[in-house]
Tab-separated table of C-alpha atoms and ligand atoms in Angstrom:
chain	number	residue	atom	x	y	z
A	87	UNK	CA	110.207	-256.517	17.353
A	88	UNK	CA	110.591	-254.851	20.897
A	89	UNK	CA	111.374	-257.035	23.848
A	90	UNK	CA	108.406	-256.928	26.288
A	91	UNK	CA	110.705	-256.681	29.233
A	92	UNK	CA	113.310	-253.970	29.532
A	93	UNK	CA	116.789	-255.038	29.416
A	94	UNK	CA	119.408	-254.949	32.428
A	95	UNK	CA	122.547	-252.280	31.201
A	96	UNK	CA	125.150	-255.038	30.073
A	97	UNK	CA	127.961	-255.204	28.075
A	98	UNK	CA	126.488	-256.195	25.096
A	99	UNK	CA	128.967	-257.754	21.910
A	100	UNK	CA	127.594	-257.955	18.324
A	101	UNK	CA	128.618	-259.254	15.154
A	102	UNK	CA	128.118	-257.096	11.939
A	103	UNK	CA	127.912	-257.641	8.806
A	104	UNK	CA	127.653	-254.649	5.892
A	105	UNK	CA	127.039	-256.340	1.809
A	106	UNK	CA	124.794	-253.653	0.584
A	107	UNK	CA	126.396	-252.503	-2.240
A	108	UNK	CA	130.537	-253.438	-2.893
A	109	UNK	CA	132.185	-253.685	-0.120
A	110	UNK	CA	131.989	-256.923	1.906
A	111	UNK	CA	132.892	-256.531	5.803
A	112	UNK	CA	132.143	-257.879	8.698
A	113	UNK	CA	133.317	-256.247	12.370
A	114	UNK	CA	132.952	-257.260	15.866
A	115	UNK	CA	131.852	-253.950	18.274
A	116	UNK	CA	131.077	-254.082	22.382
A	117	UNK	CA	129.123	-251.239	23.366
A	118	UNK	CA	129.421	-250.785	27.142
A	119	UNK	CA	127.427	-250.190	30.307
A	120	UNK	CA	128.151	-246.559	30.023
A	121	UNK	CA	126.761	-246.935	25.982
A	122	UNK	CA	130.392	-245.996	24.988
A	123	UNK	CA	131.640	-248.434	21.868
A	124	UNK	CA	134.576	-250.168	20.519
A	125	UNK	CA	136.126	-251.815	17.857
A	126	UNK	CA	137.398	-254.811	18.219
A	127	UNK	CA	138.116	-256.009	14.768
A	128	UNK	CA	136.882	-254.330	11.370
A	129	UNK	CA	137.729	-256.405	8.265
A	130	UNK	CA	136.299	-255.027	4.593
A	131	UNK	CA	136.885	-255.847	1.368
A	132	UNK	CA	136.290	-253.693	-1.686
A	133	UNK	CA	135.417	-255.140	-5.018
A	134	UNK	CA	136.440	-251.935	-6.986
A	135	UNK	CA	138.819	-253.828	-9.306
A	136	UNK	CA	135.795	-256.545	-10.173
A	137	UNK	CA	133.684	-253.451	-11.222
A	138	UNK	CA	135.780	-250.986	-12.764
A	139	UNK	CA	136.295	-252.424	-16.015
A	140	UNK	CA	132.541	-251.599	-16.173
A	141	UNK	CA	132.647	-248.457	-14.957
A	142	UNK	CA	130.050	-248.603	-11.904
A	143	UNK	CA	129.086	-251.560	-9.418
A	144	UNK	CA	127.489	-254.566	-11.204
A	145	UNK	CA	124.910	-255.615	-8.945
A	146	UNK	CA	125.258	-259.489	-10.071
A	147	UNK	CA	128.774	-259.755	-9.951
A	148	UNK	CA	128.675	-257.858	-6.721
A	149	UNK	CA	126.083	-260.082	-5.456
A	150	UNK	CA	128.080	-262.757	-6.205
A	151	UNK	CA	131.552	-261.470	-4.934
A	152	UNK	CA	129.734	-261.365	-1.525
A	153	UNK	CA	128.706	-265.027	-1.415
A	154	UNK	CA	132.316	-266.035	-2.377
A	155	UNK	CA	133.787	-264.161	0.361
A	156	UNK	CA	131.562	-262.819	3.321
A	157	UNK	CA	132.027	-266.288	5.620
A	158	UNK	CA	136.023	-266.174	4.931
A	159	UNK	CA	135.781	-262.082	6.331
A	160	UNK	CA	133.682	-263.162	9.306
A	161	UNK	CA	135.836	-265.948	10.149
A	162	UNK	CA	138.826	-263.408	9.594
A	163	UNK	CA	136.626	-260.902	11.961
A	164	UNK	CA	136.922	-263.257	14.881
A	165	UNK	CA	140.397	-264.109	14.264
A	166	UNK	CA	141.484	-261.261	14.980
A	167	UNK	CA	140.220	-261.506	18.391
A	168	UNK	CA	140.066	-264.529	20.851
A	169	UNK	CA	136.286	-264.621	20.270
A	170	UNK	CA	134.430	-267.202	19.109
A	171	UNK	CA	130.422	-267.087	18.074
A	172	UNK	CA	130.257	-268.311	21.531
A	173	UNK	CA	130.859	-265.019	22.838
A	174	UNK	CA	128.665	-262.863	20.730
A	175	UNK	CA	125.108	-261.566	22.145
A	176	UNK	CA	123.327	-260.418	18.728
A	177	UNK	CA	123.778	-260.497	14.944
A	178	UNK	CA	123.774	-257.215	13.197
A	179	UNK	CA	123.007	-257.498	9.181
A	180	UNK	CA	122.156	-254.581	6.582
A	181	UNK	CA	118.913	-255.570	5.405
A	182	UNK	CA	118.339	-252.356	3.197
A	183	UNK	CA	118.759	-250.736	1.313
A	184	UNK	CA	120.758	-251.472	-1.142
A	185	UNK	CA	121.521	-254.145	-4.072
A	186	UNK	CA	118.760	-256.575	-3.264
A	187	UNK	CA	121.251	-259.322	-4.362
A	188	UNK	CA	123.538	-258.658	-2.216
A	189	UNK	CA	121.871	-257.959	0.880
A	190	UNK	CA	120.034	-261.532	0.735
A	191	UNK	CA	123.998	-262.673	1.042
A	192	UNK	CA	124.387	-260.791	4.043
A	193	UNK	CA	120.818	-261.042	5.864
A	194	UNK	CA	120.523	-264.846	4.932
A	195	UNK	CA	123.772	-265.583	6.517
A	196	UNK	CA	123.126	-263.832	9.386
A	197	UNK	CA	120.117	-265.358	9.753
A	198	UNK	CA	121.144	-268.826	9.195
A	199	UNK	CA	123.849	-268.236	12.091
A	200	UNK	CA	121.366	-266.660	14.762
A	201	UNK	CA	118.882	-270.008	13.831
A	202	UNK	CA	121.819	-272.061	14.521
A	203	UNK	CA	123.398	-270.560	17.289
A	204	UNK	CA	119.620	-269.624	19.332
A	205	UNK	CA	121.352	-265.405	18.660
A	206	UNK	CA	119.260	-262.483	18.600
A	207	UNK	CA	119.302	-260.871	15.160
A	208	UNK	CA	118.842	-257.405	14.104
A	209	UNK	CA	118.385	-255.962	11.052
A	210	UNK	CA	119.909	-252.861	10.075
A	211	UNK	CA	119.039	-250.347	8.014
A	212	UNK	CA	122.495	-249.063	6.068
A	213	UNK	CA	121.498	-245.477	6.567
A	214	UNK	CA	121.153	-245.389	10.063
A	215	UNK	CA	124.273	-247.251	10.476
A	216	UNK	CA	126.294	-244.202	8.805
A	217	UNK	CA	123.551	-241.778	11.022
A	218	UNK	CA	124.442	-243.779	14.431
A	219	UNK	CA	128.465	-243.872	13.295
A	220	UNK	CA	129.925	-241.024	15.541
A	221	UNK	CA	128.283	-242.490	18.602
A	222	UNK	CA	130.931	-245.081	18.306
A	223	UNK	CA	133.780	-242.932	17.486
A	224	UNK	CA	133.055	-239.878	19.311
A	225	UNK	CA	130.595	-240.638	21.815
A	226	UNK	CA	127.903	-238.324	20.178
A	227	UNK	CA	124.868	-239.320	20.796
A	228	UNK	CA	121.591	-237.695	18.755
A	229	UNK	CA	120.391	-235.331	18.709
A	230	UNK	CA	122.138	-233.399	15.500
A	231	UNK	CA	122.202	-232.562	11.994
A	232	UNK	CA	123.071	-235.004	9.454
A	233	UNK	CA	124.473	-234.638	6.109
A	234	UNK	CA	124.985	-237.735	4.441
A	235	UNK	CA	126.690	-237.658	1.333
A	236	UNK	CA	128.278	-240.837	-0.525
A	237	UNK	CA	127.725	-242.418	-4.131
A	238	UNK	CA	124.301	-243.492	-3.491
A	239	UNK	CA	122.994	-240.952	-1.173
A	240	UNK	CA	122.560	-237.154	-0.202
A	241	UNK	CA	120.153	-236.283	2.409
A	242	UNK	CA	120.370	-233.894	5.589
A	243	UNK	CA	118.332	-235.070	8.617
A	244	UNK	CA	117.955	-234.521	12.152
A	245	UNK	CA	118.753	-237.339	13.770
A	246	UNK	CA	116.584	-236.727	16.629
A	247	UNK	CA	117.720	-240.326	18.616
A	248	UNK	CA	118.095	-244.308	17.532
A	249	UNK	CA	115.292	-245.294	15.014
A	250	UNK	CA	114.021	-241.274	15.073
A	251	UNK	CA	114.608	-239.545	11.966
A	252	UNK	CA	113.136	-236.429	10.352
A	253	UNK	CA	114.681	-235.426	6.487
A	254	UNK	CA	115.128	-232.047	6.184
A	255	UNK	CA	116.274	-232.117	2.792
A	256	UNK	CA	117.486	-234.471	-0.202
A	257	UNK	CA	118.551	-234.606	-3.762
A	258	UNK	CA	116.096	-234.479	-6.423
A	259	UNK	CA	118.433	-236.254	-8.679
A	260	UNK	CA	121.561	-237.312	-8.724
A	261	UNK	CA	123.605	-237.977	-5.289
A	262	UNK	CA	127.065	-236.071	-4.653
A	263	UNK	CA	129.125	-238.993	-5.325
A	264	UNK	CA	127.397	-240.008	-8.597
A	265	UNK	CA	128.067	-236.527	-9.277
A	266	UNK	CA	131.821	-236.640	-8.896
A	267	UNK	CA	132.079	-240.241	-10.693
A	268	UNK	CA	129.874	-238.803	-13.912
A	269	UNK	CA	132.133	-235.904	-13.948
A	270	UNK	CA	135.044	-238.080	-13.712
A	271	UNK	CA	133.566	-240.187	-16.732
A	272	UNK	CA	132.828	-237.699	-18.796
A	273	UNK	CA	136.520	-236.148	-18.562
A	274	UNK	CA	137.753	-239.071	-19.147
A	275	UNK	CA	139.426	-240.493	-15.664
A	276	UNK	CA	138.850	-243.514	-13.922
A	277	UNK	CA	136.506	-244.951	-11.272
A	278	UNK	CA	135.322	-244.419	-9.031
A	279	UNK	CA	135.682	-240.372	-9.423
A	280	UNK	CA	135.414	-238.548	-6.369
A	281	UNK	CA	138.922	-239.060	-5.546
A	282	UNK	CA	140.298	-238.325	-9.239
A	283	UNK	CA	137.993	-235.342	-9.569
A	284	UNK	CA	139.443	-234.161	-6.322
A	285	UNK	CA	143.359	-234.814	-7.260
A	286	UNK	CA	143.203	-232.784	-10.653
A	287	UNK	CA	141.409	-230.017	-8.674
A	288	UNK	CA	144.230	-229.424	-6.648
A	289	UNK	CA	145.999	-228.052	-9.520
A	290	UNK	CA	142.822	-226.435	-11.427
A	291	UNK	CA	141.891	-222.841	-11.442
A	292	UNK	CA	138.454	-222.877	-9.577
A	293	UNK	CA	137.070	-219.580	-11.174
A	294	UNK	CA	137.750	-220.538	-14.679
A	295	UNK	CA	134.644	-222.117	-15.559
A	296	UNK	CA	131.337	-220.407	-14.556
A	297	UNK	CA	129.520	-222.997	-13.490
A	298	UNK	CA	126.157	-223.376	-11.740
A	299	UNK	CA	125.295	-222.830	-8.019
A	300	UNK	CA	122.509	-225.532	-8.160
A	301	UNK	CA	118.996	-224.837	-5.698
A	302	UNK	CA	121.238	-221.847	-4.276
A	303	UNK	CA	119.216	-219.173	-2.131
A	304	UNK	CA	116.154	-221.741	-2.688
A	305	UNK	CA	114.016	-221.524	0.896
A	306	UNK	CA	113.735	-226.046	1.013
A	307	UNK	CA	116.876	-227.942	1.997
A	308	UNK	CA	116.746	-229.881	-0.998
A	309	UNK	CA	120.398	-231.047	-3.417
A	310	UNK	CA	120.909	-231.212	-7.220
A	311	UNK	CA	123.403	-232.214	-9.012
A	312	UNK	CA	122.579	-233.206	-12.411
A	313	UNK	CA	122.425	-229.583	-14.237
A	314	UNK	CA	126.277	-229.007	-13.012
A	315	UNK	CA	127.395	-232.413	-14.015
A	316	UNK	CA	125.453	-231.637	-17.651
A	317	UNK	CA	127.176	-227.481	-17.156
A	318	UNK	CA	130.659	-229.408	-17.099
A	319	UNK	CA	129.837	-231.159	-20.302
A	320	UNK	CA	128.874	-228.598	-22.008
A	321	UNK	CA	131.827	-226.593	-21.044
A	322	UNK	CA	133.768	-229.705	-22.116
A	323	UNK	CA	132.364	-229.830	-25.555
A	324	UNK	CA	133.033	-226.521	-26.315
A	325	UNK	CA	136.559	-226.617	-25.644
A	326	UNK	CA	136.641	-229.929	-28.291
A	327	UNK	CA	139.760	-231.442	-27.255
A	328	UNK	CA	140.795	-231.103	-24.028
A	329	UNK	CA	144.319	-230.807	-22.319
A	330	UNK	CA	145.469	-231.455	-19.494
A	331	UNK	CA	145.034	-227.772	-17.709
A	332	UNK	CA	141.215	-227.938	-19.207
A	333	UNK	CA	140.354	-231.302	-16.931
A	334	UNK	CA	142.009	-229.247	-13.871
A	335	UNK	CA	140.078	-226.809	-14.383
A	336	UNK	CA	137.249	-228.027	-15.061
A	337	UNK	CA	137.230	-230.463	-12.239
A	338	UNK	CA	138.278	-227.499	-9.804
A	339	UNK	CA	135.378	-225.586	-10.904
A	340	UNK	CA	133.066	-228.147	-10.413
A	341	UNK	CA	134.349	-229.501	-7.260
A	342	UNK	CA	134.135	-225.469	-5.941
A	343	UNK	CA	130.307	-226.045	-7.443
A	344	UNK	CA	129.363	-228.458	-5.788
A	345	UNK	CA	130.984	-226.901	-2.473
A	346	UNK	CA	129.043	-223.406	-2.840
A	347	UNK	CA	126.075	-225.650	-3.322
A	348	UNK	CA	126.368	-227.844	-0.294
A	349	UNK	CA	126.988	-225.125	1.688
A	350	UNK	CA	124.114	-222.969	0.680
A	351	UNK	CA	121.702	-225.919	1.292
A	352	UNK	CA	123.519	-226.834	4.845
A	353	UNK	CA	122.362	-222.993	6.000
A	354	UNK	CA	119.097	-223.473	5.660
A	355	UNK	CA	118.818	-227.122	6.394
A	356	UNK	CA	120.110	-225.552	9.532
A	357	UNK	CA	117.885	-223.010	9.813
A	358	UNK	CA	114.995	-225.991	9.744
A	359	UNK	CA	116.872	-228.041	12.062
A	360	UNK	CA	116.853	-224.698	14.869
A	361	UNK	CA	113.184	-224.586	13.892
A	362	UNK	CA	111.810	-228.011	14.356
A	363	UNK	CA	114.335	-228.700	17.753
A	364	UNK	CA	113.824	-225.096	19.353
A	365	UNK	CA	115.925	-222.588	20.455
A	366	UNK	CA	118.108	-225.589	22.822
A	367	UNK	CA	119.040	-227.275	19.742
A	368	UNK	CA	122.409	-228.668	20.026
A	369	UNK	CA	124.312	-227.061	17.066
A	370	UNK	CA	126.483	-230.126	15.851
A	371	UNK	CA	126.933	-230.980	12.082
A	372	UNK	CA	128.036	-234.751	11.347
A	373	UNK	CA	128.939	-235.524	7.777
A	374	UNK	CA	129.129	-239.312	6.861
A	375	UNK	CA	129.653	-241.505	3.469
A	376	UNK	CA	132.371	-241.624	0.893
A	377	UNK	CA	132.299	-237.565	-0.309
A	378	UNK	CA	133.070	-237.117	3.425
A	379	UNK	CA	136.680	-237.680	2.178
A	380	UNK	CA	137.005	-234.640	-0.153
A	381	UNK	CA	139.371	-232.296	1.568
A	382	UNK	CA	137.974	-229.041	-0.121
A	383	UNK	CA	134.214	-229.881	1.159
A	384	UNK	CA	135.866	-230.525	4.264
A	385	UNK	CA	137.626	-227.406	5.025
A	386	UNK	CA	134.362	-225.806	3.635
A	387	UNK	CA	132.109	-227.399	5.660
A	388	UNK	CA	134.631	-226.512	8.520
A	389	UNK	CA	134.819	-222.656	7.880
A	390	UNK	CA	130.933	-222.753	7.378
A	391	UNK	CA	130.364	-224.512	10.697
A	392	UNK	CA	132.566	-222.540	12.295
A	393	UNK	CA	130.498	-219.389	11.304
A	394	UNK	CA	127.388	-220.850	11.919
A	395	UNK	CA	128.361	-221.727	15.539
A	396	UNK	CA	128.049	-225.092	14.915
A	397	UNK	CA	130.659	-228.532	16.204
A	398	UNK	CA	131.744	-230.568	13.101
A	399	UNK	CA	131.897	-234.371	13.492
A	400	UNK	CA	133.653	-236.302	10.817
A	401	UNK	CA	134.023	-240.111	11.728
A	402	UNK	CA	137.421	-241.306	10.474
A	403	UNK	CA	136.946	-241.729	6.797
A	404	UNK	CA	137.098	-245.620	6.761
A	405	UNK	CA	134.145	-245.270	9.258
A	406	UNK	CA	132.634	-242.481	6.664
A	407	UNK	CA	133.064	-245.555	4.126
A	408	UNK	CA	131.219	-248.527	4.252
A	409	UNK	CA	132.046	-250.708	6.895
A	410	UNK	CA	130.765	-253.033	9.347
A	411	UNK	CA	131.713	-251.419	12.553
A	412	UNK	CA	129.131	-249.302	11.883
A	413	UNK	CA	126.591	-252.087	11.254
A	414	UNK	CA	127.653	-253.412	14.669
A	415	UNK	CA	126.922	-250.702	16.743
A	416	UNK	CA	123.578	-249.602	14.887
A	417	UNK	CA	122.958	-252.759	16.409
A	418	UNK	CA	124.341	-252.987	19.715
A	419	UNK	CA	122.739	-249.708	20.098
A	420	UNK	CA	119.122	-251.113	19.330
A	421	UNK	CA	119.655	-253.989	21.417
A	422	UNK	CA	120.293	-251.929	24.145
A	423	UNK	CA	116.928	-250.108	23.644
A	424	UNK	CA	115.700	-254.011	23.621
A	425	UNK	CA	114.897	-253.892	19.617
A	426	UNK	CA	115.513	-257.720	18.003
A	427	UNK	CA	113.605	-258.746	14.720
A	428	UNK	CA	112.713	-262.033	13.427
A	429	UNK	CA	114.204	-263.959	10.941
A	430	UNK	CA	110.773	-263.276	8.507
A	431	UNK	CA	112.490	-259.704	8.319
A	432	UNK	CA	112.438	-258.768	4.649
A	433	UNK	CA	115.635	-257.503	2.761
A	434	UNK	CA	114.503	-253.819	1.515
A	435	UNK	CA	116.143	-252.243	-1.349
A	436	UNK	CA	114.452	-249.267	-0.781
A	437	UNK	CA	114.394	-248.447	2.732
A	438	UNK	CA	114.108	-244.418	3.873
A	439	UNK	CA	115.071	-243.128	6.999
A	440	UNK	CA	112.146	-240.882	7.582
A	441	UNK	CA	109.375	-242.870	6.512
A	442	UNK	CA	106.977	-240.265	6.999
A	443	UNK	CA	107.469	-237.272	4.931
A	444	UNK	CA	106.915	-237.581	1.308
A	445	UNK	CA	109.583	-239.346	-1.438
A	446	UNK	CA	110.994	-236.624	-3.291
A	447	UNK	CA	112.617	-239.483	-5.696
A	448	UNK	CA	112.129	-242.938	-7.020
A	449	UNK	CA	108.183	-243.096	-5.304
A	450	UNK	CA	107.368	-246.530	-7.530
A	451	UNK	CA	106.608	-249.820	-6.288
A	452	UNK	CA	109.565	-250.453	-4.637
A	453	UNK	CA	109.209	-247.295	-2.518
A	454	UNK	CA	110.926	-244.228	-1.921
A	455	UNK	CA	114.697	-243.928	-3.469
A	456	UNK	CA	115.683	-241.075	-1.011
B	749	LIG	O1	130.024	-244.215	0.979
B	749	LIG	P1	130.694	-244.774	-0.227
B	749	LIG	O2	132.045	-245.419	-0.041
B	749	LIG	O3	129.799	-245.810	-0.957
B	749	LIG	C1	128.438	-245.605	-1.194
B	749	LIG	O4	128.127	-244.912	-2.183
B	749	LIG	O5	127.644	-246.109	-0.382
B	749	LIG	O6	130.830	-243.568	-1.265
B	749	LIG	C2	131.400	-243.730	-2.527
B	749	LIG	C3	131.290	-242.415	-3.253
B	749	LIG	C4	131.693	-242.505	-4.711
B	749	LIG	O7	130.749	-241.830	-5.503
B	749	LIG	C5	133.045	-241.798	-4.733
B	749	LIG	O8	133.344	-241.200	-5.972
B	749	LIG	C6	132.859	-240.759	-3.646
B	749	LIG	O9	132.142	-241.431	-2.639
B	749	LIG	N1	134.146	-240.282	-3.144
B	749	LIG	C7	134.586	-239.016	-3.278
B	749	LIG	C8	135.894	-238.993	-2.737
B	749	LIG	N2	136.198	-240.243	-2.287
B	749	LIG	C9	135.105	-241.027	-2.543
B	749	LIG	N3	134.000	-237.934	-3.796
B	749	LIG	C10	134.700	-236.792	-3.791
B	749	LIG	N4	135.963	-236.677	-3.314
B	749	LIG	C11	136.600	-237.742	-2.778
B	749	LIG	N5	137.831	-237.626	-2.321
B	750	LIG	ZN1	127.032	-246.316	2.644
């Protein structure tokens, strides 16, 4: 919904709230007259240690984990601050996508408290959110290249300004995180993976295992992961047992994989990006979600900017992580463009960015996946 009548630049205050998958938060963000933002409180909590026994999120006991908590962290939210729901000028809720389950807890609420408080609400798509994310913490505004990678998701888009999105590549199976957590399960080590994969690579030897360079020197933009997680099983079975030095390895030749791989597909995702913007195109790479905390695909990514003449952005990684700062200022930043919805707004568990080109994944019912 777009407000006939153009807004006046204000000060504008919004309430988020992020329960799209397992991590309940809610965050209070201004975004000023000048469109610069900031956080004025940021509360999350994870529900890693209601899911781990299980090895992955449950969506039902996530779901429910977000009704028992979510109105204690937005009462904690304003508590932090002297502001009351008085103050506020808009409601901010992920509506997709995500565990359907959980984002009813999160949209419902927020609609129940812009019905009873007369608020503006705005519903936010997750993905934008962690597009939008280094507008608030580094005043960049679109356009650039995005590489999102987290457990869920791995897509590179130009973000080409707020609600303007055009996918320039994506994974044809699984995402980089579920990569690194199936790696992780098959060796053995806990959940979630990423960050266990990544502390026994620090002491593996990367070259030991020859493993796959997955889509590398292919001319599309597009990720897999799923033959190098299977490569690293193989490997794994044909040692039998495996000691300790084998899981180092193995995990530092995957994790230098994965690296080669993302890094191959960032050139020419690149390469698109000049195309599409023209020659003017502002060479900045931003790299969101929870992978964004690997230190060796960081100082990759760095030394393969840096080549490419490109600026790297990396948000602070608990604004990488889900969080609902960044739900905030998705929607501070819509409101200031004068975009509300109404409280018929449907929760969408499938809801992609760039709704025009084709779903390369997941094209059922439901819609596209990625
Ligand atoms: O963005 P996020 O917190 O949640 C969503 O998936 O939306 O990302 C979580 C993912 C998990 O797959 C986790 O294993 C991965 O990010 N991850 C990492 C690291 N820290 C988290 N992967 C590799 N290295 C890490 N240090
Ligand atoms: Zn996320």
């Amino acid at each position: 919904m777009i407000n006939p009548v153009s807004p006046m630049p204000r000060e504008l205050l919004v309430l988020g709230i992020e329960t799209s998958c397992d991590e309940t938060a809610a965050a209070l963000v201004v975004r000023g007259i000048d469109g610069r933002g900031r956080i004025l409180s940021n509360v999350v909590r994870s529900q890693l240690d209601q899911h781990r026994a299980y090895g992955g999120v449950v969506p039902e006991i996530a779901a429910r984990a977000h009704l028992e908590i979510l109105d204690k962290m937005i009462a904690q939210a304003f508590r932090q601050t002297s502001l009351t729901l008085d103050s506020i000028d808009a409601l901010a809720a992920t509506a997709g996508p995500g565990l359907i389950g959980g984002l009813l807890v999160g949209l419902v609420t927020a609609k129940a408290i812009s019905l009873a408080r007369g608020l503006p609400l705005i519903a936010i798509n997750h993905l934008e959110a962690h597009a939008l994310t280094p507008g608030l913490t580094d005043n960049m505004k679109p356009p650039y290249l995005l590489l999102l990678v987290s457990g869920g998701h791995t897509q590179v888009l130009a973000v080409e300004g707020v609600g303007k999105f055009h996918r320039l590549g994506t994974t044809l199976d699984d995402a980089l995180g579920e990569a690194f957590d199936k790696t992780a399960k098959l060796l053995g080590l806990g959940y979630p993976g990423g960050p266990e994969v990544e502390k026994q690579a620090k002491t593996g030897d990367p070259k030991r295992f020859a493993l796959p360079r997955p889509m590398l020197g292919r001319p599309d933009a597009n990720f897999s992961f799923a033959g190098l997680k299977t490569a690293v099983r193989h490997a794994a079975q044909k040692l039998g047992t495996l000691a300790a030095v084998d899981v180092a390895d193995l995990c530092a030749s995957f994790q230098a994989a994965a690296g080669d791989s993302v890094a191959d597909r960032l050139r020419v995702a690149m390469a698109l990006y000049e195309e599409r913007m023209g020659p003017t195109a502002k060479r900045v790479l931003v790299v969101s979600g929870g992978v964004a905390a690997n230190a060796a695909l960081r100082q990759s990514l760095q030394a393969m900017t840096g080549m490419q003449g490109y600026q790297l952005v990396i948000p602070p990684i608990n604004l990488c992580t889900d969080n609902a700062a960044m739900i905030a200022w998705a929607g501070a930043e819509r409101l200031a463009l004068g975009h509300t919805d109404g409280l018929d707004f449907a929760a969408r568990p499938r809801w992609p960015l760039d709704e025009v080109s084709a779903p390369l994944l997941g094209s059922g019912r439901l819609g596209a996946k990625a």
